[in-house]
């Protein structure tokens, strides 16, 4: 539906966020849908920058409220992973890198490494 000014002159039509992102080249929904199905998308250029700006805004707000930001490791040693996963049951399904005697497991979620960062520590 076109928008008009006080004199009734037609202005640009209102567009939703998907249309705006496509017009700006900020996303690619066609390729995204091909890869991820309906509603899949790739952010591109200014879309990536906008997403990062929103993430940074949220993190700054949380820090301002006293929260501590944490970025966890992406891999865990086998002995540590065994403390939060049933390796004997899921070892073949988990992503791991093997070599030189050390198996490193790719984390599924950051909760694993956050909780395990407190191993060998006593809670007060």
mmCIF file with all atom_site columns, C-alpha atoms in Angstrom:
data_model
loop_
_atom_site.group_PDB
_atom_site.id
_atom_site.type_symbol
_atom_site.label_atom_id
_atom_site.label_alt_id
_atom_site.label_comp_id
_atom_site.label_asym_id
_atom_site.label_entity_id
_atom_site.label_seq_id
_atom_site.pdbx_PDB_ins_code
_atom_site.Cartn_x
_atom_site.Cartn_y
_atom_site.Cartn_z
_atom_site.occupancy
_atom_site.B_iso_or_equiv
_atom_site.pdbx_formal_charge
_atom_site.auth_seq_id
_atom_site.auth_comp_id
_atom_site.auth_asym_id
_atom_site.auth_atom_id
_atom_site.pdbx_PDB_model_num
ATOM 1   C CA . UNK A 1 1   ? 0.000  0.000   0.000  1.00 0.00 ? 1   UNK A CA 1
ATOM 2   C CA . UNK A 1 2   ? 1.572  3.333   -1.007 1.00 0.00 ? 2   UNK A CA 1
ATOM 3   C CA . UNK A 1 3   ? 2.032  6.026   1.574  1.00 0.00 ? 3   UNK A CA 1
ATOM 4   C CA . UNK A 1 4   ? 0.978  9.561   0.721  1.00 0.00 ? 4   UNK A CA 1
ATOM 5   C CA . UNK A 1 5   ? 1.857  12.932  2.158  1.00 0.00 ? 5   UNK A CA 1
ATOM 6   C CA . UNK A 1 6   ? -0.639 15.572  3.314  1.00 0.00 ? 6   UNK A CA 1
ATOM 7   C CA . UNK A 1 7   ? -1.340 16.655  -0.284 1.00 0.00 ? 7   UNK A CA 1
ATOM 8   C CA . UNK A 1 8   ? -2.112 13.103  -1.361 1.00 0.00 ? 8   UNK A CA 1
ATOM 9   C CA . UNK A 1 9   ? 1.037  12.735  -3.464 1.00 0.00 ? 9   UNK A CA 1
ATOM 10  C CA . UNK A 1 10  ? 2.139  9.121   -3.553 1.00 0.00 ? 10  UNK A CA 1
ATOM 11  C CA . UNK A 1 11  ? 5.402  8.298   -1.846 1.00 0.00 ? 11  UNK A CA 1
ATOM 12  C CA . UNK A 1 12  ? 7.476  5.141   -1.792 1.00 0.00 ? 12  UNK A CA 1
ATOM 13  C CA . UNK A 1 13  ? 5.590  2.029   -0.668 1.00 0.00 ? 13  UNK A CA 1
ATOM 14  C CA . UNK A 1 14  ? 6.276  0.647   2.777  1.00 0.00 ? 14  UNK A CA 1
ATOM 15  C CA . UNK A 1 15  ? 8.526  -2.410  2.711  1.00 0.00 ? 15  UNK A CA 1
ATOM 16  C CA . UNK A 1 16  ? 9.088  -5.136  5.256  1.00 0.00 ? 16  UNK A CA 1
ATOM 17  C CA . UNK A 1 17  ? 12.502 -6.066  6.630  1.00 0.00 ? 17  UNK A CA 1
ATOM 18  C CA . UNK A 1 18  ? 12.989 -8.941  4.184  1.00 0.00 ? 18  UNK A CA 1
ATOM 19  C CA . UNK A 1 19  ? 12.367 -6.678  1.176  1.00 0.00 ? 19  UNK A CA 1
ATOM 20  C CA . UNK A 1 20  ? 14.600 -3.940  2.591  1.00 0.00 ? 20  UNK A CA 1
ATOM 21  C CA . UNK A 1 21  ? 17.453 -6.340  3.205  1.00 0.00 ? 21  UNK A CA 1
ATOM 22  C CA . UNK A 1 22  ? 17.143 -7.749  -0.315 1.00 0.00 ? 22  UNK A CA 1
ATOM 23  C CA . UNK A 1 23  ? 17.116 -4.236  -1.820 1.00 0.00 ? 23  UNK A CA 1
ATOM 24  C CA . UNK A 1 24  ? 20.203 -3.260  0.189  1.00 0.00 ? 24  UNK A CA 1
ATOM 25  C CA . UNK A 1 25  ? 22.041 -6.461  -0.704 1.00 0.00 ? 25  UNK A CA 1
ATOM 26  C CA . UNK A 1 26  ? 22.162 -7.189  3.034  1.00 0.00 ? 26  UNK A CA 1
ATOM 27  C CA . UNK A 1 27  ? 20.825 -10.723 2.658  1.00 0.00 ? 27  UNK A CA 1
ATOM 28  C CA . UNK A 1 28  ? 20.426 -13.510 0.158  1.00 0.00 ? 28  UNK A CA 1
ATOM 29  C CA . UNK A 1 29  ? 17.250 -15.445 0.862  1.00 0.00 ? 29  UNK A CA 1
ATOM 30  C CA . UNK A 1 30  ? 17.256 -17.451 -2.373 1.00 0.00 ? 30  UNK A CA 1
ATOM 31  C CA . UNK A 1 31  ? 20.604 -19.113 -1.693 1.00 0.00 ? 31  UNK A CA 1
ATOM 32  C CA . UNK A 1 32  ? 19.721 -19.381 2.000  1.00 0.00 ? 32  UNK A CA 1
ATOM 33  C CA . UNK A 1 33  ? 16.489 -21.231 1.182  1.00 0.00 ? 33  UNK A CA 1
ATOM 34  C CA . UNK A 1 34  ? 18.372 -23.544 -1.176 1.00 0.00 ? 34  UNK A CA 1
ATOM 35  C CA . UNK A 1 35  ? 20.775 -24.479 1.616  1.00 0.00 ? 35  UNK A CA 1
ATOM 36  C CA . UNK A 1 36  ? 18.615 -24.305 4.764  1.00 0.00 ? 36  UNK A CA 1
ATOM 37  C CA . UNK A 1 37  ? 15.041 -24.517 3.493  1.00 0.00 ? 37  UNK A CA 1
ATOM 38  C CA . UNK A 1 38  ? 12.207 -22.026 3.921  1.00 0.00 ? 38  UNK A CA 1
ATOM 39  C CA . UNK A 1 39  ? 13.261 -18.890 5.813  1.00 0.00 ? 39  UNK A CA 1
ATOM 40  C CA . UNK A 1 40  ? 16.961 -19.687 5.415  1.00 0.00 ? 40  UNK A CA 1
ATOM 41  C CA . UNK A 1 41  ? 19.163 -16.693 4.618  1.00 0.00 ? 41  UNK A CA 1
ATOM 42  C CA . UNK A 1 42  ? 22.706 -15.479 4.311  1.00 0.00 ? 42  UNK A CA 1
ATOM 43  C CA . UNK A 1 43  ? 23.567 -12.103 5.780  1.00 0.00 ? 43  UNK A CA 1
ATOM 44  C CA . UNK A 1 44  ? 25.851 -10.081 3.542  1.00 0.00 ? 44  UNK A CA 1
ATOM 45  C CA . UNK A 1 45  ? 27.847 -6.870  3.875  1.00 0.00 ? 45  UNK A CA 1
ATOM 46  C CA . UNK A 1 46  ? 25.746 -4.302  5.795  1.00 0.00 ? 46  UNK A CA 1
ATOM 47  C CA . UNK A 1 47  ? 23.486 -7.108  7.052  1.00 0.00 ? 47  UNK A CA 1
ATOM 48  C CA . UNK A 1 48  ? 26.464 -8.662  8.830  1.00 0.00 ? 48  UNK A CA 1
ATOM 49  C CA . UNK A 1 49  ? 27.478 -5.271  10.215 1.00 0.00 ? 49  UNK A CA 1
ATOM 50  C CA . UNK A 1 50  ? 23.956 -4.605  11.503 1.00 0.00 ? 50  UNK A CA 1
ATOM 51  C CA . UNK A 1 51  ? 23.821 -8.037  13.142 1.00 0.00 ? 51  UNK A CA 1
ATOM 52  C CA . UNK A 1 52  ? 27.194 -7.486  14.839 1.00 0.00 ? 52  UNK A CA 1
ATOM 53  C CA . UNK A 1 53  ? 26.096 -4.019  15.987 1.00 0.00 ? 53  UNK A CA 1
ATOM 54  C CA . UNK A 1 54  ? 22.997 -5.517  17.630 1.00 0.00 ? 54  UNK A CA 1
ATOM 55  C CA . UNK A 1 55  ? 25.101 -8.211  19.310 1.00 0.00 ? 55  UNK A CA 1
ATOM 56  C CA . UNK A 1 56  ? 27.557 -5.578  20.580 1.00 0.00 ? 56  UNK A CA 1
ATOM 57  C CA . UNK A 1 57  ? 24.681 -3.403  21.815 1.00 0.00 ? 57  UNK A CA 1
ATOM 58  C CA . UNK A 1 58  ? 23.260 -6.335  23.783 1.00 0.00 ? 58  UNK A CA 1
ATOM 59  C CA . UNK A 1 59  ? 26.632 -7.250  25.260 1.00 0.00 ? 59  UNK A CA 1
ATOM 60  C CA . UNK A 1 60  ? 27.288 -3.650  26.300 1.00 0.00 ? 60  UNK A CA 1
ATOM 61  C CA . UNK A 1 61  ? 23.891 -3.513  28.028 1.00 0.00 ? 61  UNK A CA 1
ATOM 62  C CA . UNK A 1 62  ? 24.606 -6.746  29.902 1.00 0.00 ? 62  UNK A CA 1
ATOM 63  C CA . UNK A 1 63  ? 28.073 -5.573  30.966 1.00 0.00 ? 63  UNK A CA 1
ATOM 64  C CA . UNK A 1 64  ? 26.492 -2.331  32.167 1.00 0.00 ? 64  UNK A CA 1
ATOM 65  C CA . UNK A 1 65  ? 24.233 -4.420  34.419 1.00 0.00 ? 65  UNK A CA 1
ATOM 66  C CA . UNK A 1 66  ? 27.226 -6.236  35.918 1.00 0.00 ? 66  UNK A CA 1
ATOM 67  C CA . UNK A 1 67  ? 27.261 -9.412  33.840 1.00 0.00 ? 67  UNK A CA 1
ATOM 68  C CA . UNK A 1 68  ? 30.617 -10.888 32.848 1.00 0.00 ? 68  UNK A CA 1
ATOM 69  C CA . UNK A 1 69  ? 31.034 -11.757 29.182 1.00 0.00 ? 69  UNK A CA 1
ATOM 70  C CA . UNK A 1 70  ? 32.637 -15.096 28.404 1.00 0.00 ? 70  UNK A CA 1
ATOM 71  C CA . UNK A 1 71  ? 33.720 -16.747 25.187 1.00 0.00 ? 71  UNK A CA 1
ATOM 72  C CA . UNK A 1 72  ? 34.465 -20.407 25.719 1.00 0.00 ? 72  UNK A CA 1
ATOM 73  C CA . UNK A 1 73  ? 36.869 -22.789 23.987 1.00 0.00 ? 73  UNK A CA 1
ATOM 74  C CA . UNK A 1 74  ? 35.416 -24.618 20.988 1.00 0.00 ? 74  UNK A CA 1
ATOM 75  C CA . UNK A 1 75  ? 37.135 -27.916 21.866 1.00 0.00 ? 75  UNK A CA 1
ATOM 76  C CA . UNK A 1 76  ? 37.468 -29.974 25.040 1.00 0.00 ? 76  UNK A CA 1
ATOM 77  C CA . UNK A 1 77  ? 39.940 -32.649 26.090 1.00 0.00 ? 77  UNK A CA 1
ATOM 78  C CA . UNK A 1 78  ? 38.538 -36.176 26.236 1.00 0.00 ? 78  UNK A CA 1
ATOM 79  C CA . UNK A 1 79  ? 38.799 -36.502 30.031 1.00 0.00 ? 79  UNK A CA 1
ATOM 80  C CA . UNK A 1 80  ? 36.920 -33.224 30.520 1.00 0.00 ? 80  UNK A CA 1
ATOM 81  C CA . UNK A 1 81  ? 34.265 -34.070 27.889 1.00 0.00 ? 81  UNK A CA 1
ATOM 82  C CA . UNK A 1 82  ? 33.676 -37.389 29.684 1.00 0.00 ? 82  UNK A CA 1
ATOM 83  C CA . UNK A 1 83  ? 32.485 -35.413 32.725 1.00 0.00 ? 83  UNK A CA 1
ATOM 84  C CA . UNK A 1 84  ? 29.520 -33.964 30.819 1.00 0.00 ? 84  UNK A CA 1
ATOM 85  C CA . UNK A 1 85  ? 28.803 -36.538 28.078 1.00 0.00 ? 85  UNK A CA 1
ATOM 86  C CA . UNK A 1 86  ? 28.393 -40.293 28.065 1.00 0.00 ? 86  UNK A CA 1
ATOM 87  C CA . UNK A 1 87  ? 31.344 -40.968 25.771 1.00 0.00 ? 87  UNK A CA 1
ATOM 88  C CA . UNK A 1 88  ? 30.838 -44.711 25.820 1.00 0.00 ? 88  UNK A CA 1
ATOM 89  C CA . UNK A 1 89  ? 27.372 -44.158 24.336 1.00 0.00 ? 89  UNK A CA 1
ATOM 90  C CA . UNK A 1 90  ? 27.990 -41.132 22.053 1.00 0.00 ? 90  UNK A CA 1
ATOM 91  C CA . UNK A 1 91  ? 31.686 -41.245 21.145 1.00 0.00 ? 91  UNK A CA 1
ATOM 92  C CA . UNK A 1 92  ? 31.013 -42.131 17.505 1.00 0.00 ? 92  UNK A CA 1
ATOM 93  C CA . UNK A 1 93  ? 28.409 -39.347 17.084 1.00 0.00 ? 93  UNK A CA 1
ATOM 94  C CA . UNK A 1 94  ? 30.482 -36.529 18.585 1.00 0.00 ? 94  UNK A CA 1
ATOM 95  C CA . UNK A 1 95  ? 32.775 -34.454 16.404 1.00 0.00 ? 95  UNK A CA 1
ATOM 96  C CA . UNK A 1 96  ? 36.358 -34.937 17.443 1.00 0.00 ? 96  UNK A CA 1
ATOM 97  C CA . UNK A 1 97  ? 39.877 -34.425 16.233 1.00 0.00 ? 97  UNK A CA 1
ATOM 98  C CA . UNK A 1 98  ? 42.257 -37.264 16.994 1.00 0.00 ? 98  UNK A CA 1
ATOM 99  C CA . UNK A 1 99  ? 46.002 -37.309 16.835 1.00 0.00 ? 99  UNK A CA 1
ATOM 100 C CA . UNK A 1 100 ? 49.134 -37.556 18.908 1.00 0.00 ? 100 UNK A CA 1
ATOM 101 C CA . UNK A 1 101 ? 47.244 -39.359 21.672 1.00 0.00 ? 101 UNK A CA 1
ATOM 102 C CA . UNK A 1 102 ? 44.898 -36.442 22.454 1.00 0.00 ? 102 UNK A CA 1
ATOM 103 C CA . UNK A 1 103 ? 41.265 -36.543 21.375 1.00 0.00 ? 103 UNK A CA 1
ATOM 104 C CA . UNK A 1 104 ? 39.724 -33.071 21.228 1.00 0.00 ? 104 UNK A CA 1
ATOM 105 C CA . UNK A 1 105 ? 35.935 -32.891 21.107 1.00 0.00 ? 105 UNK A CA 1
ATOM 106 C CA . UNK A 1 106 ? 34.025 -30.061 19.459 1.00 0.00 ? 106 UNK A CA 1
ATOM 107 C CA . UNK A 1 107 ? 31.594 -28.591 21.968 1.00 0.00 ? 107 UNK A CA 1
ATOM 108 C CA . UNK A 1 108 ? 27.855 -28.850 21.339 1.00 0.00 ? 108 UNK A CA 1
ATOM 109 C CA . UNK A 1 109 ? 26.920 -25.823 23.453 1.00 0.00 ? 109 UNK A CA 1
ATOM 110 C CA . UNK A 1 110 ? 28.827 -23.344 25.585 1.00 0.00 ? 110 UNK A CA 1
ATOM 111 C CA . UNK A 1 111 ? 27.114 -24.660 28.718 1.00 0.00 ? 111 UNK A CA 1
ATOM 112 C CA . UNK A 1 112 ? 29.461 -27.653 28.643 1.00 0.00 ? 112 UNK A CA 1
ATOM 113 C CA . UNK A 1 113 ? 32.635 -25.595 28.821 1.00 0.00 ? 113 UNK A CA 1
ATOM 114 C CA . UNK A 1 114 ? 31.188 -22.994 31.191 1.00 0.00 ? 114 UNK A CA 1
ATOM 115 C CA . UNK A 1 115 ? 30.145 -25.599 33.770 1.00 0.00 ? 115 UNK A CA 1
ATOM 116 C CA . UNK A 1 116 ? 33.360 -27.557 33.367 1.00 0.00 ? 116 UNK A CA 1
ATOM 117 C CA . UNK A 1 117 ? 35.436 -24.408 33.851 1.00 0.00 ? 117 UNK A CA 1
ATOM 118 C CA . UNK A 1 118 ? 34.562 -24.810 37.528 1.00 0.00 ? 118 UNK A CA 1
ATOM 119 C CA . UNK A 1 119 ? 35.940 -28.332 37.888 1.00 0.00 ? 119 UNK A CA 1
ATOM 120 C CA . UNK A 1 120 ? 38.255 -28.797 40.831 1.00 0.00 ? 120 UNK A CA 1
ATOM 121 C CA . UNK A 1 121 ? 36.824 -25.687 42.500 1.00 0.00 ? 121 UNK A CA 1
ATOM 122 C CA . UNK A 1 122 ? 34.634 -25.558 45.564 1.00 0.00 ? 122 UNK A CA 1
ATOM 123 C CA . UNK A 1 123 ? 31.478 -23.466 45.605 1.00 0.00 ? 123 UNK A CA 1
ATOM 124 C CA . UNK A 1 124 ? 31.209 -20.984 48.469 1.00 0.00 ? 124 UNK A CA 1
#
